[in-house]
Amino acid sequence: MIEVDLPGARAWFTTRKGGVSEGPYSSLNLGILTDDDPKCVTRNRELVAEAVGSDPAAVVMGWQVHGAKVAEWTAVPPPGRDGFARPGAELEKVDGHATTSADLALLVLVADCLPVALATPGRVAMLHCGWRGMAAGIIERAVESFEDPPAAAIGPGIGRCCYEVGHEVLSAFAHIDGVAAGRMLDLRAVAEKQLRAAGVGQIEQVALCTSCRAHLFFSHRRDHGVTGRQAGLVRRTG
Ligand SMILES: [Zn+2]
């Protein structure tokens, strides 16, 4: 678990270490939409909730669809919508979460996409940032939902060393200088530039490539889809 302190909040980025899953999901797989044993995923989620000091029912997540929608949370999800504690419960189709509640931890699942945490004292957000979501403006939308510009933490994700993309993807970011070299896209640089453009000053980077570091992270691309999911979480500390 990698911890990053932000003003009034703490962000966590899980690794693949410290869980109970086996094989390609070894060991801290948090994704239920994989072929991993659901009992292992449930246990892994309990372990993560315990590590961050949250009740599993107070960890909120969505059904991620690579969009730009950000859900605003005010209370612990009711039974039936508590998809983190009870894998299989119905989830809202969103890629971002925000709250002013200090009781809730916000979570996104990733396996190459960037988990991005935003925080001001009093409000936090957590975003699942793949190229589609960033092209659709999830970062700008989330930053604008804060009264004052938040600080940000960008977690582990696929690096420019490993992220070869097609023309469709390159053209989505052709207007941003210095984020691509040939067909290699620097998703982290895209996130940083979008955050800066939206007014964010403080940006903490956990600049680890999920594809290069097989012992530390799941990588959808490296493992050809047969892999687990790690998480980014954020919660208010004050
Ligand atoms: Zn790499």
mmCIF file of C-alpha atoms and ligand atoms in Angstrom:
data_model
loop_
_atom_site.group_PDB
_atom_site.id
_atom_site.type_symbol
_atom_site.label_atom_id
_atom_site.label_comp_id
_atom_site.label_asym_id
_atom_site.label_seq_id
_atom_site.Cartn_x
_atom_site.Cartn_y
_atom_site.Cartn_z
ATOM 1 C CA MET A 1 0.000 0.000 0.000
ATOM 2 C CA ILE A 2 1.377 3.375 -1.029
ATOM 3 C CA GLU A 3 0.211 6.375 1.026
ATOM 4 C CA VAL A 4 0.152 9.996 -0.084
ATOM 5 C CA ASP A 5 -0.855 12.826 2.232
ATOM 6 C CA LEU A 6 -2.850 15.679 0.743
ATOM 7 C CA PRO A 7 -4.296 18.780 2.460
ATOM 8 C CA GLY A 8 -6.987 17.442 4.790
ATOM 9 C CA ALA A 9 -6.932 13.977 3.245
ATOM 10 C CA ARG A 10 -4.959 10.838 2.624
ATOM 11 C CA ALA A 11 -4.783 8.845 -0.610
ATOM 12 C CA TRP A 12 -3.823 5.180 -0.837
ATOM 13 C CA PHE A 13 -2.740 3.181 -3.862
ATOM 14 C CA THR A 14 -2.807 -0.562 -3.392
ATOM 15 C CA THR A 15 -0.292 -2.931 -4.961
ATOM 16 C CA ARG A 16 -0.866 -6.611 -5.786
ATOM 17 C CA LYS A 17 0.837 -7.633 -2.545
ATOM 18 C CA GLY A 18 -0.769 -8.735 0.713
ATOM 19 C CA GLY A 19 -3.906 -10.552 -0.457
ATOM 20 C CA VAL A 20 -5.223 -14.113 -0.672
ATOM 21 C CA SER A 21 -5.852 -14.618 -4.412
ATOM 22 C CA GLU A 22 -3.745 -16.960 -6.522
ATOM 23 C CA GLY A 23 -2.428 -17.385 -10.058
ATOM 24 C CA PRO A 24 -2.834 -14.339 -12.313
ATOM 25 C CA TYR A 25 -4.800 -12.647 -9.486
ATOM 26 C CA SER A 26 -2.017 -13.064 -6.945
ATOM 27 C CA SER A 27 -2.550 -11.741 -4.552
ATOM 28 C CA LEU A 28 -4.491 -8.575 -3.635
ATOM 29 C CA ASN A 29 -7.029 -8.618 -6.491
ATOM 30 C CA LEU A 30 -9.945 -6.266 -5.776
ATOM 31 C CA GLY A 31 -11.881 -6.748 -9.024
ATOM 32 C CA ILE A 32 -14.951 -8.970 -8.978
ATOM 33 C CA LEU A 33 -15.435 -8.854 -12.764
ATOM 34 C CA THR A 34 -12.535 -11.267 -13.232
ATOM 35 C CA ASP A 35 -12.336 -15.066 -13.115
ATOM 36 C CA ASP A 36 -10.909 -14.909 -9.620
ATOM 37 C CA ASP A 37 -12.709 -16.666 -6.743
ATOM 38 C CA PRO A 38 -15.300 -14.141 -5.425
ATOM 39 C CA LYS A 39 -14.544 -15.253 -1.856
ATOM 40 C CA CYS A 40 -10.919 -14.203 -2.321
ATOM 41 C CA VAL A 41 -11.959 -10.828 -3.746
ATOM 42 C CA THR A 42 -14.299 -10.243 -0.803
ATOM 43 C CA ARG A 43 -11.533 -11.117 1.643
ATOM 44 C CA ASN A 44 -9.052 -8.876 -0.184
ATOM 45 C CA ARG A 45 -11.499 -5.986 0.014
ATOM 46 C CA GLU A 46 -11.888 -6.533 3.756
ATOM 47 C CA LEU A 47 -8.101 -6.421 4.091
ATOM 48 C CA VAL A 48 -7.889 -3.130 2.192
ATOM 49 C CA ALA A 49 -10.726 -1.558 4.188
ATOM 50 C CA GLU A 50 -8.983 -2.590 7.396
ATOM 51 C CA ALA A 51 -5.655 -1.190 6.189
ATOM 52 C CA VAL A 52 -7.173 2.235 5.522
ATOM 53 C CA GLY A 53 -9.262 2.170 8.705
ATOM 54 C CA SER A 54 -12.691 2.082 7.029
ATOM 55 C CA ASP A 55 -15.733 -0.113 7.429
ATOM 56 C CA PRO A 56 -16.077 -1.990 4.079
ATOM 57 C CA ALA A 57 -19.656 -0.649 3.847
ATOM 58 C CA ALA A 58 -18.267 2.907 3.973
ATOM 59 C CA VAL A 59 -16.053 2.349 0.920
ATOM 60 C CA VAL A 60 -17.894 3.552 -2.177
ATOM 61 C CA MET A 61 -17.195 2.558 -5.759
ATOM 62 C CA GLY A 62 -18.886 2.524 -9.165
ATOM 63 C CA TRP A 63 -19.341 0.396 -12.237
ATOM 64 C CA GLN A 64 -16.606 1.986 -14.297
ATOM 65 C CA VAL A 65 -17.468 2.746 -17.904
ATOM 66 C CA HIS A 66 -14.598 5.033 -19.041
ATOM 67 C CA GLY A 67 -16.864 8.055 -18.882
ATOM 68 C CA ALA A 68 -16.596 11.500 -17.290
ATOM 69 C CA LYS A 69 -19.416 11.338 -14.751
ATOM 70 C CA VAL A 70 -18.595 12.056 -11.097
ATOM 71 C CA ALA A 71 -20.991 10.848 -8.383
ATOM 72 C CA GLU A 72 -21.532 13.005 -5.306
ATOM 73 C CA TRP A 73 -21.796 10.894 -2.144
ATOM 74 C CA THR A 74 -23.375 12.135 1.081
ATOM 75 C CA ALA A 75 -23.906 8.903 3.014
ATOM 76 C CA VAL A 76 -22.952 5.250 3.193
ATOM 77 C CA PRO A 77 -24.668 3.387 0.338
ATOM 78 C CA PRO A 78 -27.779 1.436 1.403
ATOM 79 C CA PRO A 79 -27.843 -2.378 1.376
ATOM 80 C CA GLY A 80 -28.086 -3.545 -2.214
ATOM 81 C CA ARG A 81 -25.946 -0.654 -3.460
ATOM 82 C CA ASP A 82 -22.988 -1.445 -1.214
ATOM 83 C CA GLY A 83 -20.942 -3.026 -3.948
ATOM 84 C CA PHE A 84 -17.572 -2.865 -2.249
ATOM 85 C CA ALA A 85 -18.665 -4.753 0.855
ATOM 86 C CA ARG A 86 -20.954 -7.025 -1.155
ATOM 87 C CA PRO A 87 -19.523 -7.757 -4.587
ATOM 88 C CA GLY A 88 -22.366 -8.146 -7.050
ATOM 89 C CA ALA A 89 -24.562 -5.409 -5.577
ATOM 90 C CA GLU A 90 -25.834 -2.912 -8.117
ATOM 91 C CA LEU A 91 -23.455 -0.013 -8.790
ATOM 92 C CA GLU A 92 -23.948 3.330 -10.427
ATOM 93 C CA LYS A 93 -22.147 3.641 -13.783
ATOM 94 C CA VAL A 94 -19.607 6.317 -12.892
ATOM 95 C CA ASP A 95 -15.841 6.737 -13.071
ATOM 96 C CA GLY A 96 -15.475 9.425 -10.439
ATOM 97 C CA HIS A 97 -16.617 9.965 -6.870
ATOM 98 C CA ALA A 98 -16.664 13.036 -4.648
ATOM 99 C CA THR A 99 -17.738 13.730 -1.079
ATOM 100 C CA THR A 100 -17.538 16.192 1.770
ATOM 101 C CA SER A 101 -18.144 13.357 4.247
ATOM 102 C CA ALA A 102 -15.228 12.286 6.425
ATOM 103 C CA ASP A 103 -16.958 8.923 6.957
ATOM 104 C CA LEU A 104 -16.635 7.705 3.374
ATOM 105 C CA ALA A 105 -13.626 6.340 1.504
ATOM 106 C CA LEU A 106 -13.833 6.733 -2.279
ATOM 107 C CA LEU A 107 -12.390 3.954 -4.435
ATOM 108 C CA VAL A 108 -11.617 3.272 -8.078
ATOM 109 C CA LEU A 109 -10.255 0.059 -9.582
ATOM 110 C CA VAL A 110 -7.386 0.175 -12.056
ATOM 111 C CA ALA A 111 -4.950 -2.050 -13.923
ATOM 112 C CA ASP A 112 -3.043 0.462 -16.151
ATOM 113 C CA CYS A 113 -5.460 3.409 -16.013
ATOM 114 C CA LEU A 114 -4.445 6.155 -13.585
ATOM 115 C CA PRO A 115 -6.138 6.563 -10.217
ATOM 116 C CA VAL A 116 -6.273 10.311 -9.473
ATOM 117 C CA ALA A 117 -7.146 11.686 -6.022
ATOM 118 C CA LEU A 118 -8.197 15.297 -5.456
ATOM 119 C CA ALA A 119 -8.437 17.008 -2.079
ATOM 120 C CA THR A 120 -9.062 20.266 -0.297
ATOM 121 C CA PRO A 121 -9.670 20.426 3.445
ATOM 122 C CA GLY A 122 -13.357 19.494 3.514
ATOM 123 C CA ARG A 123 -13.791 17.761 0.175
ATOM 124 C CA VAL A 124 -12.218 14.846 -1.713
ATOM 125 C CA ALA A 125 -12.615 13.110 -5.076
ATOM 126 C CA MET A 126 -11.251 9.925 -6.644
ATOM 127 C CA LEU A 127 -11.138 9.401 -10.407
ATOM 128 C CA HIS A 128 -10.604 6.455 -12.750
ATOM 129 C CA CYS A 129 -8.584 7.983 -15.567
ATOM 130 C CA GLY A 130 -8.060 6.027 -18.740
ATOM 131 C CA TRP A 131 -7.611 7.759 -22.051
ATOM 132 C CA ARG A 132 -11.331 7.765 -22.837
ATOM 133 C CA GLY A 133 -12.314 9.339 -19.540
ATOM 134 C CA MET A 134 -9.605 11.959 -19.808
ATOM 135 C CA ALA A 135 -10.552 12.732 -23.408
ATOM 136 C CA ALA A 136 -14.155 13.096 -22.184
ATOM 137 C CA GLY A 137 -13.035 15.615 -19.545
ATOM 138 C CA ILE A 138 -13.385 13.753 -16.247
ATOM 139 C CA ILE A 139 -10.438 15.631 -14.690
ATOM 140 C CA GLU A 140 -11.695 19.092 -15.630
ATOM 141 C CA ARG A 141 -15.219 18.249 -14.500
ATOM 142 C CA ALA A 142 -14.052 16.950 -11.135
ATOM 143 C CA VAL A 143 -11.715 19.885 -10.430
ATOM 144 C CA GLU A 144 -14.483 22.345 -11.280
ATOM 145 C CA SER A 145 -16.707 20.740 -8.639
ATOM 146 C CA PHE A 146 -14.373 22.129 -5.955
ATOM 147 C CA GLU A 147 -14.797 25.705 -4.674
ATOM 148 C CA ASP A 148 -11.025 26.169 -4.484
ATOM 149 C CA PRO A 149 -8.523 24.303 -6.657
ATOM 150 C CA PRO A 150 -7.699 20.966 -4.981
ATOM 151 C CA ALA A 151 -4.333 19.286 -4.596
ATOM 152 C CA ALA A 152 -3.925 16.059 -6.570
ATOM 153 C CA ALA A 153 -2.195 12.708 -6.291
ATOM 154 C CA ILE A 154 -1.668 10.628 -9.432
ATOM 155 C CA GLY A 155 -1.123 6.961 -8.645
ATOM 156 C CA PRO A 156 0.565 4.097 -10.485
ATOM 157 C CA GLY A 157 -0.465 3.488 -14.095
ATOM 158 C CA ILE A 158 0.927 2.414 -17.422
ATOM 159 C CA GLY A 159 3.975 4.508 -18.340
ATOM 160 C CA ARG A 160 4.992 6.040 -21.643
ATOM 161 C CA CYS A 161 7.590 3.223 -21.723
ATOM 162 C CA CYS A 162 4.800 0.674 -22.342
ATOM 163 C CA TYR A 163 1.770 2.505 -23.721
ATOM 164 C CA GLU A 164 1.775 2.230 -27.496
ATOM 165 C CA VAL A 165 -1.514 3.480 -28.915
ATOM 166 C CA GLY A 166 -3.311 3.936 -32.216
ATOM 167 C CA HIS A 167 -4.193 7.077 -34.112
ATOM 168 C CA GLU A 168 -7.611 7.390 -32.507
ATOM 169 C CA VAL A 169 -6.001 7.755 -29.095
ATOM 170 C CA LEU A 170 -3.156 10.006 -30.242
ATOM 171 C CA SER A 171 -5.542 12.342 -32.014
ATOM 172 C CA ALA A 172 -7.633 12.741 -28.832
ATOM 173 C CA PHE A 173 -4.639 14.466 -27.224
ATOM 174 C CA ALA A 174 -2.962 16.016 -30.279
ATOM 175 C CA HIS A 175 -3.779 19.484 -28.920
ATOM 176 C CA ILE A 176 -1.635 18.910 -25.791
ATOM 177 C CA ASP A 177 2.095 19.514 -26.270
ATOM 178 C CA GLY A 178 4.677 16.996 -25.138
ATOM 179 C CA VAL A 179 2.516 14.035 -24.209
ATOM 180 C CA ALA A 180 3.354 11.683 -27.081
ATOM 181 C CA ALA A 181 6.489 10.425 -28.802
ATOM 182 C CA GLY A 182 5.665 8.538 -31.957
ATOM 183 C CA ARG A 183 2.942 6.094 -30.958
ATOM 184 C CA MET A 184 3.914 6.111 -27.272
ATOM 185 C CA LEU A 185 1.458 8.094 -25.163
ATOM 186 C CA ASP A 186 2.345 9.516 -21.746
ATOM 187 C CA LEU A 187 -0.985 9.196 -19.949
ATOM 188 C CA ARG A 188 0.546 10.564 -16.739
ATOM 189 C CA ALA A 189 1.654 13.730 -18.546
ATOM 190 C CA VAL A 190 -1.850 14.104 -20.004
ATOM 191 C CA ALA A 191 -3.314 13.916 -16.498
ATOM 192 C CA GLU A 192 -0.785 16.398 -15.122
ATOM 193 C CA LYS A 193 -1.353 18.889 -17.938
ATOM 194 C CA GLN A 194 -5.125 18.617 -17.623
ATOM 195 C CA LEU A 195 -4.873 19.152 -13.858
ATOM 196 C CA ARG A 196 -2.628 22.211 -14.324
ATOM 197 C CA ALA A 197 -4.939 23.637 -16.980
ATOM 198 C CA ALA A 198 -7.862 23.257 -14.565
ATOM 199 C CA GLY A 199 -5.976 25.248 -11.929
ATOM 200 C CA VAL A 200 -4.389 22.552 -9.746
ATOM 201 C CA GLY A 201 -1.079 23.649 -8.228
ATOM 202 C CA GLN A 202 0.067 20.794 -5.990
ATOM 203 C CA ILE A 203 0.419 17.455 -7.816
ATOM 204 C CA GLU A 204 1.966 14.433 -6.083
ATOM 205 C CA GLN A 205 3.144 11.697 -8.440
ATOM 206 C CA VAL A 206 3.544 7.990 -7.733
ATOM 207 C CA ALA A 207 5.356 7.533 -11.020
ATOM 208 C CA LEU A 208 5.478 3.742 -11.210
ATOM 209 C CA CYS A 209 4.625 1.878 -14.431
ATOM 210 C CA THR A 210 2.118 -0.905 -13.816
ATOM 211 C CA SER A 211 3.267 -2.784 -16.924
ATOM 212 C CA CYS A 212 7.006 -2.673 -16.061
ATOM 213 C CA ARG A 213 6.568 -3.702 -12.417
ATOM 214 C CA ALA A 214 5.002 -7.144 -12.627
ATOM 215 C CA HIS A 215 5.883 -8.013 -9.040
ATOM 216 C CA LEU A 216 4.041 -4.932 -7.738
ATOM 217 C CA PHE A 217 1.073 -4.308 -10.017
ATOM 218 C CA PHE A 218 -1.612 -5.863 -12.172
ATOM 219 C CA SER A 219 -1.463 -4.676 -15.783
ATOM 220 C CA HIS A 220 -4.327 -5.281 -18.191
ATOM 221 C CA ARG A 221 -2.122 -4.744 -21.219
ATOM 222 C CA ARG A 222 0.902 -6.736 -20.055
ATOM 223 C CA ASP A 223 -1.229 -9.679 -18.920
ATOM 224 C CA HIS A 224 -3.529 -9.603 -21.978
ATOM 225 C CA GLY A 225 -6.620 -9.017 -19.854
ATOM 226 C CA VAL A 226 -6.140 -11.989 -17.522
ATOM 227 C CA THR A 227 -5.158 -10.080 -14.433
ATOM 228 C CA GLY A 228 -6.444 -8.515 -11.230
ATOM 229 C CA ARG A 229 -7.297 -4.975 -10.227
ATOM 230 C CA GLN A 230 -5.606 -2.673 -7.758
ATOM 231 C CA ALA A 231 -7.224 0.408 -6.281
ATOM 232 C CA GLY A 232 -6.858 4.073 -5.542
ATOM 233 C CA LEU A 233 -8.662 5.379 -2.458
ATOM 234 C CA VAL A 234 -9.033 8.717 -0.748
ATOM 235 C CA ARG A 235 -10.627 9.822 2.506
ATOM 236 C CA ARG A 236 -10.742 13.054 4.485
ATOM 237 C CA THR A 237 -8.502 13.130 7.528
ATOM 238 C CA GLY A 238 -10.003 16.173 9.204
HETATM 239 ZN ZN ZN B 1 6.564 0.561 -18.486
#
